[in-house]
Tab-separated table of C-alpha atoms in Angstrom:
chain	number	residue	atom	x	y	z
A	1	UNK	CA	0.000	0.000	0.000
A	2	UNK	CA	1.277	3.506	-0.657
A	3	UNK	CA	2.329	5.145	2.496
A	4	UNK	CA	1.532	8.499	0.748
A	5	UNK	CA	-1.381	10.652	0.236
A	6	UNK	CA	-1.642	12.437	-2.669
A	7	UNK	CA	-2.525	15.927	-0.181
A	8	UNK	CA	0.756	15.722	0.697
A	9	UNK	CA	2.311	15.796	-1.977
A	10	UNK	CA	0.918	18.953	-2.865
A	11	UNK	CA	1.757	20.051	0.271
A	12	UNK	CA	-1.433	19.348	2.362
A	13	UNK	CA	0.718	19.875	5.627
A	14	UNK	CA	2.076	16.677	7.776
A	15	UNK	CA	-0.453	14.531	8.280
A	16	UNK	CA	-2.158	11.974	5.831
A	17	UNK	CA	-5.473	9.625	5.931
A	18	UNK	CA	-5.123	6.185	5.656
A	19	UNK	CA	-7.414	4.515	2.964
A	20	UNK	CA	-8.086	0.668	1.821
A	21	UNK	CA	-8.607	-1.571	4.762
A	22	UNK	CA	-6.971	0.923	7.426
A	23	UNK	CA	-8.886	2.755	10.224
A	24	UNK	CA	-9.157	6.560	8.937
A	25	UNK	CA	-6.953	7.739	11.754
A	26	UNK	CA	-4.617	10.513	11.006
A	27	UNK	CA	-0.865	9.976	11.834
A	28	UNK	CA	2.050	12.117	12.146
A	29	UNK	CA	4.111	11.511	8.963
A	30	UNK	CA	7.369	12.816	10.547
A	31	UNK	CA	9.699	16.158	9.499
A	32	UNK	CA	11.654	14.424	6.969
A	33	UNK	CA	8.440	14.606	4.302
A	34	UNK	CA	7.732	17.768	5.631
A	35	UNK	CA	11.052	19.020	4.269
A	36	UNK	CA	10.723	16.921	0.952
A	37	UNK	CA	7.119	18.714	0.114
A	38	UNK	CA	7.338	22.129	1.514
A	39	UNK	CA	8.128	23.653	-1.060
A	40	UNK	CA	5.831	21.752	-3.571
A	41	UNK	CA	2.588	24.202	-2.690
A	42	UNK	CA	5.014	27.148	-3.468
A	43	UNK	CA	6.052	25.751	-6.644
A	44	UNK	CA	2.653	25.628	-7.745
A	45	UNK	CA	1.493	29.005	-6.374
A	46	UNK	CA	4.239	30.671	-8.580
A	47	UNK	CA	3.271	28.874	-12.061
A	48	UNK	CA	-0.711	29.921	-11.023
A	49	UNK	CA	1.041	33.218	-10.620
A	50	UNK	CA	3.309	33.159	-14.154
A	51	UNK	CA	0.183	31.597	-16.020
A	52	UNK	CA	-2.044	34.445	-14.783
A	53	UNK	CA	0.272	37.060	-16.086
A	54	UNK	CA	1.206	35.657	-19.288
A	55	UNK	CA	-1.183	36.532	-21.734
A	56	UNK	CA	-2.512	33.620	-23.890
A	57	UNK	CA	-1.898	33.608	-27.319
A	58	UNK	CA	-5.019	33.199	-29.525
A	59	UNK	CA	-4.398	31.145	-32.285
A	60	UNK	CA	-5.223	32.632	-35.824
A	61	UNK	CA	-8.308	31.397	-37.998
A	62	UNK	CA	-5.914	29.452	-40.441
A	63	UNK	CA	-4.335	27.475	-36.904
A	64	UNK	CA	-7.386	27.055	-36.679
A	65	UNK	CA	-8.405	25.390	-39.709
A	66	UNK	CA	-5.507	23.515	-39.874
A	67	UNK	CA	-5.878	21.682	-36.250
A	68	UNK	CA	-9.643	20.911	-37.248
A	69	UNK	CA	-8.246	19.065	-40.745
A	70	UNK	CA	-5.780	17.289	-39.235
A	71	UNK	CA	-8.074	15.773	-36.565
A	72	UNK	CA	-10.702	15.111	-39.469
A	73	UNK	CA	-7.904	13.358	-41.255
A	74	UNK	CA	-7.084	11.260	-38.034
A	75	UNK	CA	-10.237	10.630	-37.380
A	76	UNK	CA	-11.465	9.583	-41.000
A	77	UNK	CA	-8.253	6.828	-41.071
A	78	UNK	CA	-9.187	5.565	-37.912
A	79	UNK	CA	-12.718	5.015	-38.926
A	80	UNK	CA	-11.381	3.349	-41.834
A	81	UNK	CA	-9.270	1.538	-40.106
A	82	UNK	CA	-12.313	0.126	-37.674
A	83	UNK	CA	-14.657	-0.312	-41.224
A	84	UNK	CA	-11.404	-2.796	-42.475
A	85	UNK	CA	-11.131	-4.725	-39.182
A	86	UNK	CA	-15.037	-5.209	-38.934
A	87	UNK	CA	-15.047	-6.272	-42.808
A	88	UNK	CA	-12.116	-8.725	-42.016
A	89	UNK	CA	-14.288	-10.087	-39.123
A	90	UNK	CA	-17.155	-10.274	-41.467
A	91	UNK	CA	-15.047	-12.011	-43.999
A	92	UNK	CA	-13.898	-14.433	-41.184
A	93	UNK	CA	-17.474	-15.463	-40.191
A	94	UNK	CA	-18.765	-16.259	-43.892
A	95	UNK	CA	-15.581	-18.481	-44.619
A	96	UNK	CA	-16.749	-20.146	-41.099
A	97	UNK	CA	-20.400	-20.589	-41.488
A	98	UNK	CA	-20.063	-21.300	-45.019
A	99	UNK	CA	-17.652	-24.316	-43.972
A	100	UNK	CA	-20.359	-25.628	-40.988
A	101	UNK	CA	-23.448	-24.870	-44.121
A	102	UNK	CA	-21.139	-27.286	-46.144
A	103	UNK	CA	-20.902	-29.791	-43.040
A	104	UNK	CA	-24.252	-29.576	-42.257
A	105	UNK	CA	-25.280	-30.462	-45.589
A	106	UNK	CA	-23.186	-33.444	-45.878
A	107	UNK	CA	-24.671	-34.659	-42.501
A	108	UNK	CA	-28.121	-34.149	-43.901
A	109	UNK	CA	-27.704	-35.937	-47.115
A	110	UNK	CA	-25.780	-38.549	-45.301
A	111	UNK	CA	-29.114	-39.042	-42.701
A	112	UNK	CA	-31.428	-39.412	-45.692
């Protein structure tokens, strides 16, 4: 079982809650991962703070455009690619069922 929580890793302070089949007790996690993650909620509080300031670039109409064809492309080969495998499988099952018709047949002729 992991022995930490994912609160402290983002710097939830010193003390954790035990999940699974443990008792929800909280426990003293001691000063040595209190050193390791102190500084992880100050990390993140200065890339909020970057992020915030740093305008976002818009993208023009023709980025645009070009982002929406290439996920059309992608998406039109994979749906070709799912239309071949499903035809394969198709293809599969009448080469087997025309086989057990065959058999069949042979059995019934065989009976009368």
């Amino acid at each position: 079982m992991a022995e930490h929580d994912a609160n402290e890793h983002a710097g939830a302070g010193s003390k954790r809650v035990r999940s699974d089949d443990e008792t929800s007790e909280e426990e003293d996690v001691g000063p040595q991962h209190e050193e390791m993650y102190a500084g992880v909620s100050n990390l993140f509080a200065a890339c909020e703070a970057t992020n915030a300031t740093r305008p976002k670039r818009h993208r023009t109409e023709e980025e645009k455009r070009q982002e929406r064809l290439a996920a059309n492309r992608r998406s039109a080969r994979e749906s070709r690619n799912r239309k071949k495998l499903v035809f394969e499988e198709l293809q599969r099952s009448v080469a087997r069922l025309a086989e057990e018709n065959a058999s069949l047949r042979k059995e019934n002729e065989t009976i009368r």
